[in-house]
PDB file of N, CA and C in Angstrom:
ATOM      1  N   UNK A   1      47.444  90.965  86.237  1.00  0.00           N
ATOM      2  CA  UNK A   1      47.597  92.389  86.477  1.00  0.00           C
ATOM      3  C   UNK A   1      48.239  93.020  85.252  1.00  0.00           C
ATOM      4  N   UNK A   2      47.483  94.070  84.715  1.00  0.00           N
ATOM      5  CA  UNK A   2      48.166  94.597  83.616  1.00  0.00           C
ATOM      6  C   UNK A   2      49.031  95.832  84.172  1.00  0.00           C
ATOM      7  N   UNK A   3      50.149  96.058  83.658  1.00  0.00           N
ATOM      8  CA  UNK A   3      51.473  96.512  84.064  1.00  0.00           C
ATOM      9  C   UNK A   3      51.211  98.207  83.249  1.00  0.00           C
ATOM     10  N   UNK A   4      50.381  98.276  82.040  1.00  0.00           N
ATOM     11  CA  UNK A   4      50.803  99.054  80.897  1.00  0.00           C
ATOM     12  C   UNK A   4      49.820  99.207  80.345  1.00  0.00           C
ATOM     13  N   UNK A   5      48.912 100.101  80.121  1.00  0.00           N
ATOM     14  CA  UNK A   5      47.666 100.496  79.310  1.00  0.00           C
ATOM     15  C   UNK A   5      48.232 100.656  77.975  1.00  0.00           C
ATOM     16  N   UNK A   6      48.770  99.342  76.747  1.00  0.00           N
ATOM     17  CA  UNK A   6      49.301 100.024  75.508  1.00  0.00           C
ATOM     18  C   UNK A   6      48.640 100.520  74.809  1.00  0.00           C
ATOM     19  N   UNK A   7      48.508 102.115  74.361  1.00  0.00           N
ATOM     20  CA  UNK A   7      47.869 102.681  73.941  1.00  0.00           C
ATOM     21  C   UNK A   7      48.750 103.319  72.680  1.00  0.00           C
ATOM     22  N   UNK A   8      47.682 102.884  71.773  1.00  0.00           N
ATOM     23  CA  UNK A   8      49.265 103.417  70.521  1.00  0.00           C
ATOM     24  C   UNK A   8      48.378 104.723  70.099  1.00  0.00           C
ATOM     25  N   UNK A   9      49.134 105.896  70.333  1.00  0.00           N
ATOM     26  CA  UNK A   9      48.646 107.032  69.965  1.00  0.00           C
ATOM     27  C   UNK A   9      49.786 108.021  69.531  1.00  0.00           C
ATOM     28  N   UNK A  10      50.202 108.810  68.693  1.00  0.00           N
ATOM     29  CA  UNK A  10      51.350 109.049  67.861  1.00  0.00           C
ATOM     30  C   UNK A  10      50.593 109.931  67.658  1.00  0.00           C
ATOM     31  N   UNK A  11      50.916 111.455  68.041  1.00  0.00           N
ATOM     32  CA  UNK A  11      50.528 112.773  67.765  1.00  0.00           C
ATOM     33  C   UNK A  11      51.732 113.428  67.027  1.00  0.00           C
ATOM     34  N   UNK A  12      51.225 114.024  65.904  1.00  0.00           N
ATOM     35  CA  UNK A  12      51.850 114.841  65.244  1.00  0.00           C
ATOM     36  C   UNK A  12      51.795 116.064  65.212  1.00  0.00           C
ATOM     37  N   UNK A  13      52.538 117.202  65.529  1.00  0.00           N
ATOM     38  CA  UNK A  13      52.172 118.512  65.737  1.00  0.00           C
ATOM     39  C   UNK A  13      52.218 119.257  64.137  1.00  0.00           C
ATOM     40  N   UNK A  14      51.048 120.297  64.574  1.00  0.00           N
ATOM     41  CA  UNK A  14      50.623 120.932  63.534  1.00  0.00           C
ATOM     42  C   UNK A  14      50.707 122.658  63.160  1.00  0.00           C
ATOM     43  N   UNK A  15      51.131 122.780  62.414  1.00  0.00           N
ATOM     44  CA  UNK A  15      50.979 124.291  62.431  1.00  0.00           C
ATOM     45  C   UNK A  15      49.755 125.207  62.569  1.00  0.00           C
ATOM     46  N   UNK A  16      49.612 126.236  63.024  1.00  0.00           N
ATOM     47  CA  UNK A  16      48.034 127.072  63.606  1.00  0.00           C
ATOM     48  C   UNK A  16      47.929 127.895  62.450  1.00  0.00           C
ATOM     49  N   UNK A  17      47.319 127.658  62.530  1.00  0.00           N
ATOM     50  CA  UNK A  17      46.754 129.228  61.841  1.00  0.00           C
ATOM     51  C   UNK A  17      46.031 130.125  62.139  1.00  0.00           C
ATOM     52  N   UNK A  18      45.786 130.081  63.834  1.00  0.00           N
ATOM     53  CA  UNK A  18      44.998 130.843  64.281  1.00  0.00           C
ATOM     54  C   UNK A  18      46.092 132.353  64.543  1.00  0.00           C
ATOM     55  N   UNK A  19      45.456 133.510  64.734  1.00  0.00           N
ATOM     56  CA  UNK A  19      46.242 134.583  64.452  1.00  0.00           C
ATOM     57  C   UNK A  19      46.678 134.850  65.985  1.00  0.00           C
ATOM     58  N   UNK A  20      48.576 135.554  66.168  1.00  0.00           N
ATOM     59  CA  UNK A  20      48.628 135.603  67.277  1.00  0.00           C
ATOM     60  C   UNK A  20      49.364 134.138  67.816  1.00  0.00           C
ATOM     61  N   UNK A  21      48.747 132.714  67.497  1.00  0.00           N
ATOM     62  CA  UNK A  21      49.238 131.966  68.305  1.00  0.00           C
ATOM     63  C   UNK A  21      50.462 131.258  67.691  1.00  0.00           C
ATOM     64  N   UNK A  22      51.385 130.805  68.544  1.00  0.00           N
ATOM     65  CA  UNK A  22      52.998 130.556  67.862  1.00  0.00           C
ATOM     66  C   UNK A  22      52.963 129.216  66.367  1.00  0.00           C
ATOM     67  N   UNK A  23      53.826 128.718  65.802  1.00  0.00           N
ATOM     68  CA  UNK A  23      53.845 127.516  64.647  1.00  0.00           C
ATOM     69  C   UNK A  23      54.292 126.506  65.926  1.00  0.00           C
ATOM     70  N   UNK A  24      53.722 125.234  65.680  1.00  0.00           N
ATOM     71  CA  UNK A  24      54.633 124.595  66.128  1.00  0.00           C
ATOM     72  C   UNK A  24      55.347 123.949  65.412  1.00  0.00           C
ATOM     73  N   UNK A  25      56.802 123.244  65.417  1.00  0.00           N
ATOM     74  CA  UNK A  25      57.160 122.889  64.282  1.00  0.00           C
ATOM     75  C   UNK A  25      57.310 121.236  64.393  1.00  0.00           C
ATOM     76  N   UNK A  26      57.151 120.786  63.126  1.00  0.00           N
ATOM     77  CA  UNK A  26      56.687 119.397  62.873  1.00  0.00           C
ATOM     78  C   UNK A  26      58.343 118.675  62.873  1.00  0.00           C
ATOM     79  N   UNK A  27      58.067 117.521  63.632  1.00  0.00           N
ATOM     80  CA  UNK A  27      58.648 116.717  63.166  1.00  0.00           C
ATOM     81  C   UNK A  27      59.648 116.122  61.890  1.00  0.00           C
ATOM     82  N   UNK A  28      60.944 115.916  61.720  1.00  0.00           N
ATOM     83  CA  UNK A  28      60.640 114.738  60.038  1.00  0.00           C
ATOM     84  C   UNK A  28      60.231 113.664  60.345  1.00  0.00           C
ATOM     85  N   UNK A  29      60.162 113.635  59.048  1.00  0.00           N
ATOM     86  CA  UNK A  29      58.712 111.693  58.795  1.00  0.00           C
ATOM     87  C   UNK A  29      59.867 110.980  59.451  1.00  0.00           C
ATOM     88  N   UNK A  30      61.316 111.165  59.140  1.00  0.00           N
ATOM     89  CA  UNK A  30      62.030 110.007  59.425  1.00  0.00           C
ATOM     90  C   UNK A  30      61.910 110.035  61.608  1.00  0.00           C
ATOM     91  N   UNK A  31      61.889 111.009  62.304  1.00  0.00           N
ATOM     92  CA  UNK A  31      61.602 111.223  63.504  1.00  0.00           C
ATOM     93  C   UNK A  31      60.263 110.478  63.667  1.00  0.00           C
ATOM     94  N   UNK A  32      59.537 111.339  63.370  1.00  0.00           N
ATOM     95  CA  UNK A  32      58.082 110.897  63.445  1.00  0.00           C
ATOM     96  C   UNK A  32      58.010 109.064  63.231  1.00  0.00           C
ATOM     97  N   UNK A  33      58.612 108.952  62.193  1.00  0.00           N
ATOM     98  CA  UNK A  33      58.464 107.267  62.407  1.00  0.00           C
ATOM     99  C   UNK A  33      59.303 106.705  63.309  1.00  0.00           C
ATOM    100  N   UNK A  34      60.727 106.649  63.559  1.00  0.00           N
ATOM    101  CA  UNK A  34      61.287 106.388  64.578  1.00  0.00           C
ATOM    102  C   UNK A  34      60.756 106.178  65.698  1.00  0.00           C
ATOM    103  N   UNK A  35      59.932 107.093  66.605  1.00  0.00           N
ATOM    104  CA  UNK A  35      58.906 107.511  67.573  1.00  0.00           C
ATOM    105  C   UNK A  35      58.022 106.778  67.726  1.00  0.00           C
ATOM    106  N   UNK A  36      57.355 106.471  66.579  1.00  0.00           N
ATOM    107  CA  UNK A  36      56.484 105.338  66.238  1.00  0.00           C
ATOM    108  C   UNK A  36      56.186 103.728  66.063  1.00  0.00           C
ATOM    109  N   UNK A  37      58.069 103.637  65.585  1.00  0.00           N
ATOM    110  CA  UNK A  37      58.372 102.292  65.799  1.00  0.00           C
ATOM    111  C   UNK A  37      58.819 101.631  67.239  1.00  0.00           C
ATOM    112  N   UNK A  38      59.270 102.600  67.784  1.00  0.00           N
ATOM    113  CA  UNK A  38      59.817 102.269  68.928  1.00  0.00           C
ATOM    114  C   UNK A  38      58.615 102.568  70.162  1.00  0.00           C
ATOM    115  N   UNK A  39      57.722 103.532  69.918  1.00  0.00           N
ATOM    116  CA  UNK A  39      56.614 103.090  70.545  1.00  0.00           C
ATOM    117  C   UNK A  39      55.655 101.669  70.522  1.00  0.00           C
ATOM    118  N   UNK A  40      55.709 101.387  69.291  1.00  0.00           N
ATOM    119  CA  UNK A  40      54.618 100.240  69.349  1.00  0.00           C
ATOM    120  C   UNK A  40      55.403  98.973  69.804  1.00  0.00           C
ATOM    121  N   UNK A  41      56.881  98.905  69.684  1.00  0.00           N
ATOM    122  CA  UNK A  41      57.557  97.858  69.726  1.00  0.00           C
ATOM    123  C   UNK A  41      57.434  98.006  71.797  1.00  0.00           C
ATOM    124  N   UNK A  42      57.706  98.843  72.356  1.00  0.00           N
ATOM    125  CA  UNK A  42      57.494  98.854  73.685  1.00  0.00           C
ATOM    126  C   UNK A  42      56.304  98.517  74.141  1.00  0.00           C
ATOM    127  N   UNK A  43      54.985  99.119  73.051  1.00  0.00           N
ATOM    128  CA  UNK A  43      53.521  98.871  73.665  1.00  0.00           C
ATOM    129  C   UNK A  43      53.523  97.010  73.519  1.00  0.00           C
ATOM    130  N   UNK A  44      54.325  96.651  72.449  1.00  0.00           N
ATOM    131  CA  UNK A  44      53.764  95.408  72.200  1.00  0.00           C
ATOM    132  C   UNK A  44      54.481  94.448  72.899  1.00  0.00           C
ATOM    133  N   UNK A  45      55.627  94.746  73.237  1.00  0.00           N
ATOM    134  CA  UNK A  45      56.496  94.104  74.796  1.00  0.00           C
ATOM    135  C   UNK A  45      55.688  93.888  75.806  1.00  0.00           C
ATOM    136  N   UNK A  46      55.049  94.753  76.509  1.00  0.00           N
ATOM    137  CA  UNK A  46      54.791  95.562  77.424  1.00  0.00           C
ATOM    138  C   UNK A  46      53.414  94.655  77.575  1.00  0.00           C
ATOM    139  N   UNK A  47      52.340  94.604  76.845  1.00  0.00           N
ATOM    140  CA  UNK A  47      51.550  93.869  76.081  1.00  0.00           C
ATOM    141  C   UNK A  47      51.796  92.074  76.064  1.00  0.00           C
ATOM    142  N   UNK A  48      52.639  92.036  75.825  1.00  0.00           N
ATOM    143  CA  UNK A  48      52.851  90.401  75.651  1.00  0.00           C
ATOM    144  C   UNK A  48      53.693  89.833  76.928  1.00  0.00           C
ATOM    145  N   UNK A  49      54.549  90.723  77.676  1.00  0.00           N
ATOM    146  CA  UNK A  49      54.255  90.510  79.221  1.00  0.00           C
ATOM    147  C   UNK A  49      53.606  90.488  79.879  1.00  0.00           C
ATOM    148  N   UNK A  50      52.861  91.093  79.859  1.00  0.00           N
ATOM    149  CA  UNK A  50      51.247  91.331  80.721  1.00  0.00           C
ATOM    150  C   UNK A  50      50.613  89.728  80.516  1.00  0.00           C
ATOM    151  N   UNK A  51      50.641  89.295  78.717  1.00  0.00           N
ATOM    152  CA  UNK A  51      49.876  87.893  78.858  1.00  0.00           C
ATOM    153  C   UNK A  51      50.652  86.905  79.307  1.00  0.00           C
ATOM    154  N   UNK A  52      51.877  87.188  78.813  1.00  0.00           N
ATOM    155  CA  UNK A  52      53.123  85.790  79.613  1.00  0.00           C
ATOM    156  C   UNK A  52      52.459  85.823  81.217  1.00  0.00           C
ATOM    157  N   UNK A  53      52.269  87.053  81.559  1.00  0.00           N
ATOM    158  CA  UNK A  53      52.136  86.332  83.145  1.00  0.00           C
ATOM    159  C   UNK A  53      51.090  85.908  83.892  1.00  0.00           C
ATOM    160  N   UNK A  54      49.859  86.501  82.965  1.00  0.00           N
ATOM    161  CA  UNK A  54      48.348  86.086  83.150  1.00  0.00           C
ATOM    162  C   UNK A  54      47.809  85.574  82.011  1.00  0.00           C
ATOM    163  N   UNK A  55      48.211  84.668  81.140  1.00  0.00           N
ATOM    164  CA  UNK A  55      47.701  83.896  79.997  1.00  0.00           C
ATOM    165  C   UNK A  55      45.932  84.302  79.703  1.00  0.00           C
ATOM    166  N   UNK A  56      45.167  84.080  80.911  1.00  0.00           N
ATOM    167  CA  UNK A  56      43.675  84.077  80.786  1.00  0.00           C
ATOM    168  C   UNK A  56      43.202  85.033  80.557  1.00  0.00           C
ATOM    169  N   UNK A  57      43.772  86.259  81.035  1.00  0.00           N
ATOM    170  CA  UNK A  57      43.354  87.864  81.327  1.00  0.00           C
ATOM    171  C   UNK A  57      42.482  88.276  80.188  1.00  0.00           C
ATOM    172  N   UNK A  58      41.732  88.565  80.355  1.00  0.00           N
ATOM    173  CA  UNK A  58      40.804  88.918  78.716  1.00  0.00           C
ATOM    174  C   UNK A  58      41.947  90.226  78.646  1.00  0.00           C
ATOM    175  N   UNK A  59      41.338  91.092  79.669  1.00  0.00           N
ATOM    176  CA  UNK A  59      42.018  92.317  79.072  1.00  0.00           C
ATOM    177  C   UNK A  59      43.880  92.065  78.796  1.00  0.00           C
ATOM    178  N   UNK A  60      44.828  91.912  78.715  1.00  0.00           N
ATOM    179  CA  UNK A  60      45.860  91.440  77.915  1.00  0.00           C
ATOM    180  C   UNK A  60      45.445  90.767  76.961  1.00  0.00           C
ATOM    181  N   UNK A  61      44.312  90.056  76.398  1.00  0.00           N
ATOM    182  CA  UNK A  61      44.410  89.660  75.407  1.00  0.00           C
ATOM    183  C   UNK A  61      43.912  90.479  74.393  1.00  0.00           C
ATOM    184  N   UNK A  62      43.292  91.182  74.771  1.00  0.00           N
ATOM    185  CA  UNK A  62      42.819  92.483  74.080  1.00  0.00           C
ATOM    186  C   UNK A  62      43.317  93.355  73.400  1.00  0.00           C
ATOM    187  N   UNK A  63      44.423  93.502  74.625  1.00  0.00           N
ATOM    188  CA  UNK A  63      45.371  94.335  74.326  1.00  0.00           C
ATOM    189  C   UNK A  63      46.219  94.075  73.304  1.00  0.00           C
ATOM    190  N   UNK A  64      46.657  92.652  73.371  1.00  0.00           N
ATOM    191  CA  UNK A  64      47.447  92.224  72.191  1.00  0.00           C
ATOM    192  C   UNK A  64      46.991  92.235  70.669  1.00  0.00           C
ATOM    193  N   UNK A  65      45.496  92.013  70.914  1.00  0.00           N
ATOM    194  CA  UNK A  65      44.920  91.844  69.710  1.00  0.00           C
ATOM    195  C   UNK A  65      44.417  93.421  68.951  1.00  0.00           C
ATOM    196  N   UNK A  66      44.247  94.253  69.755  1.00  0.00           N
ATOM    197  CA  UNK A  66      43.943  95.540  69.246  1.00  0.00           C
ATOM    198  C   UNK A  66      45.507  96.294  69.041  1.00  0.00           C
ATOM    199  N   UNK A  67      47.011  95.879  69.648  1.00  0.00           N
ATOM    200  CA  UNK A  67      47.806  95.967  68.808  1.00  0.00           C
ATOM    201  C   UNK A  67      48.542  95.648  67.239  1.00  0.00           C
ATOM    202  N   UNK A  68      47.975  94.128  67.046  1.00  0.00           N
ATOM    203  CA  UNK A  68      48.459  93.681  65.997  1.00  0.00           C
ATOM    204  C   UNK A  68      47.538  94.150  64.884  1.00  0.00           C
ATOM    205  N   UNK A  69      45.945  94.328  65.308  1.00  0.00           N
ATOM    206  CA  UNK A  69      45.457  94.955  64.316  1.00  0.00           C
ATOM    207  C   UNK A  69      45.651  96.028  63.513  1.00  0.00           C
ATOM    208  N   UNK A  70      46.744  96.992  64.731  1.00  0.00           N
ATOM    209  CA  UNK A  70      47.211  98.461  64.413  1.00  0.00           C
ATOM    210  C   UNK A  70      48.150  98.334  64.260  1.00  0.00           C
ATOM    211  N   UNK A  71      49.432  97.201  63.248  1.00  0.00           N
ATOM    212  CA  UNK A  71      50.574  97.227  63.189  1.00  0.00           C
ATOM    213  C   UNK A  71      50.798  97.423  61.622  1.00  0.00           C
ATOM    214  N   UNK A  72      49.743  97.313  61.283  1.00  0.00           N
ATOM    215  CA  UNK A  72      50.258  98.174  59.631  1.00  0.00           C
ATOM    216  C   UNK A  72      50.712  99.134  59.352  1.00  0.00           C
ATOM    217  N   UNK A  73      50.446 100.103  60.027  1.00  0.00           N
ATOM    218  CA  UNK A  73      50.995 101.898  60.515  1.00  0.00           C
ATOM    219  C   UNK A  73      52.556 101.693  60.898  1.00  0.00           C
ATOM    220  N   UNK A  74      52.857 100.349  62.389  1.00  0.00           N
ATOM    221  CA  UNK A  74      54.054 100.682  62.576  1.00  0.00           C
ATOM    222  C   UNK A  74      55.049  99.608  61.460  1.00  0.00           C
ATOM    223  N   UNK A  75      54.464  98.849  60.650  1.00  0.00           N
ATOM    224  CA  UNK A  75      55.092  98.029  60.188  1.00  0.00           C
ATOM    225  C   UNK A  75      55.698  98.991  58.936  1.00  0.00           C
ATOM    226  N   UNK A  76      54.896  99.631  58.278  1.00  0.00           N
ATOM    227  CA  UNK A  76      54.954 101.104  56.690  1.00  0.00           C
ATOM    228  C   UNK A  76      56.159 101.883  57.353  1.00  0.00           C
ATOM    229  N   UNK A  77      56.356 102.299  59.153  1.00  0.00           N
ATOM    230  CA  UNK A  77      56.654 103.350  59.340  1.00  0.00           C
ATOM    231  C   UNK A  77      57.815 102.886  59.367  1.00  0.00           C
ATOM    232  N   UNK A  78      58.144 101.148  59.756  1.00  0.00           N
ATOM    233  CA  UNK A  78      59.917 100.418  59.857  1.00  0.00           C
ATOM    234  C   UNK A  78      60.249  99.898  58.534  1.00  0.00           C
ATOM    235  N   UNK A  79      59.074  99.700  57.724  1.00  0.00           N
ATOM    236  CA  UNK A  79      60.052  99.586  55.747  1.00  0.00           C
ATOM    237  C   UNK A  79      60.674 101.226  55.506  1.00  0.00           C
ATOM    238  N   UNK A  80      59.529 102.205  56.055  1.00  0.00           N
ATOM    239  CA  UNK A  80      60.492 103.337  55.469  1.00  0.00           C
ATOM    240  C   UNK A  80      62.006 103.599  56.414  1.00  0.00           C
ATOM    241  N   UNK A  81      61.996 103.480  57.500  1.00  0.00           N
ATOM    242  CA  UNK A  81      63.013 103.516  58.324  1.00  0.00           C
ATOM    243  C   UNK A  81      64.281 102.761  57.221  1.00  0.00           C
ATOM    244  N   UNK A  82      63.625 101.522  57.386  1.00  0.00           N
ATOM    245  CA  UNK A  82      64.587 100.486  56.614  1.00  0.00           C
ATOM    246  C   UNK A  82      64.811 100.440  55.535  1.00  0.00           C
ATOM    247  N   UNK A  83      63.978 101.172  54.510  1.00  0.00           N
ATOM    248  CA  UNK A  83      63.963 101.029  53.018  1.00  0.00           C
ATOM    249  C   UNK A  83      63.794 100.056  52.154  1.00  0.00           C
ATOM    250  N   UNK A  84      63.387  98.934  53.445  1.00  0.00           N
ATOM    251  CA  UNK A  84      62.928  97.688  52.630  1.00  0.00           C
ATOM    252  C   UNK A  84      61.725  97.388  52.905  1.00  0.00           C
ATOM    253  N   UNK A  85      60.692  96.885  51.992  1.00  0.00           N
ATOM    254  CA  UNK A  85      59.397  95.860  52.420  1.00  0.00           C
ATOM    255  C   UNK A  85      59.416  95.359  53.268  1.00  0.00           C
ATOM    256  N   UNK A  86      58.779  95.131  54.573  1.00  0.00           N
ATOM    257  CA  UNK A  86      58.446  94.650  55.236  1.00  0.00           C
ATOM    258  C   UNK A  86      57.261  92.932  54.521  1.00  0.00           C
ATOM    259  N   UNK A  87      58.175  91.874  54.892  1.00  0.00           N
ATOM    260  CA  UNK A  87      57.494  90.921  54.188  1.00  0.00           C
ATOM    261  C   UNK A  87      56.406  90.274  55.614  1.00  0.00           C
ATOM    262  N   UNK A  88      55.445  89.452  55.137  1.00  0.00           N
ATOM    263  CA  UNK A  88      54.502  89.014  55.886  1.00  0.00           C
ATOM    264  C   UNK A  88      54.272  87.247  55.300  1.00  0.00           C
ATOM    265  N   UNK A  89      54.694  86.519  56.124  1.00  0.00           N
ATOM    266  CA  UNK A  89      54.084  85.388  55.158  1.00  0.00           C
ATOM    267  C   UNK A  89      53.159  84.564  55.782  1.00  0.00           C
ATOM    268  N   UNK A  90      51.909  84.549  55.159  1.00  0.00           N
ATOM    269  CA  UNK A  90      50.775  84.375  55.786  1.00  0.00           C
ATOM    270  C   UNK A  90      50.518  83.107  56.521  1.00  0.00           C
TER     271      UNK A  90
END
C-alpha cells in the first residue's frame, strides 16, 4: 500500500504582467531551496517506507526510482544551502 504519491513538484511564483492583475512576490533562492530540500527529503522517506513495507510493489519501486533520477535539482539546491559540493562516489 502506498502511503504517499511522492511527487516532486516545486512551484515558483512569478510576476504577471498581465495589466490590472496583482505581482506575486518570489521567493529567495535561499527559501526556494530550503522548500525544496526538505521536500524531496520527505518525498524520499515517504518513498522508501512505502518499499520497506512492500519490497515487491512495482509502484514503490517506481517511485523510488523516478526520485533518485530527480535528485540532481535537490542535491545543487543542498550544496547551495551548504556551500559545499555535494560529493557522489560512484
Amino acid at each position: 500500500m502506498l502511503r504517499a504519491a511522492a511527487s516532486v513538484h516545486y512551484g515558483i511564483a512569478t510576476t504577471s504582467h498581465l495589466g490590472g492583475l496583482p505581482a506575486i512576490a518570489q521567493p529567495s533562492t535561499r527559501e526556494t531551496d530550503n522548500s525544496l530540500v526538505k521536500g524531496f527529503a520527505r518525498d524520499l522517506k515517504a518513498a522508501c517506507d512505502d518499499l520497506y513495507d512492500e519490497p515487491f510493489n512495482p509502484g514503490a519501486r517506481e517511485t523510488v526510482l523516478r526520485l533518485l533520477k530527480a535528485s540532481g535539482i535537490a542535491d545543487a539546491a543542498y550544496a547551495r544551502l551548504h556551500s559545499t559540493p555535494l560529493r557522489i562516489n560512484p
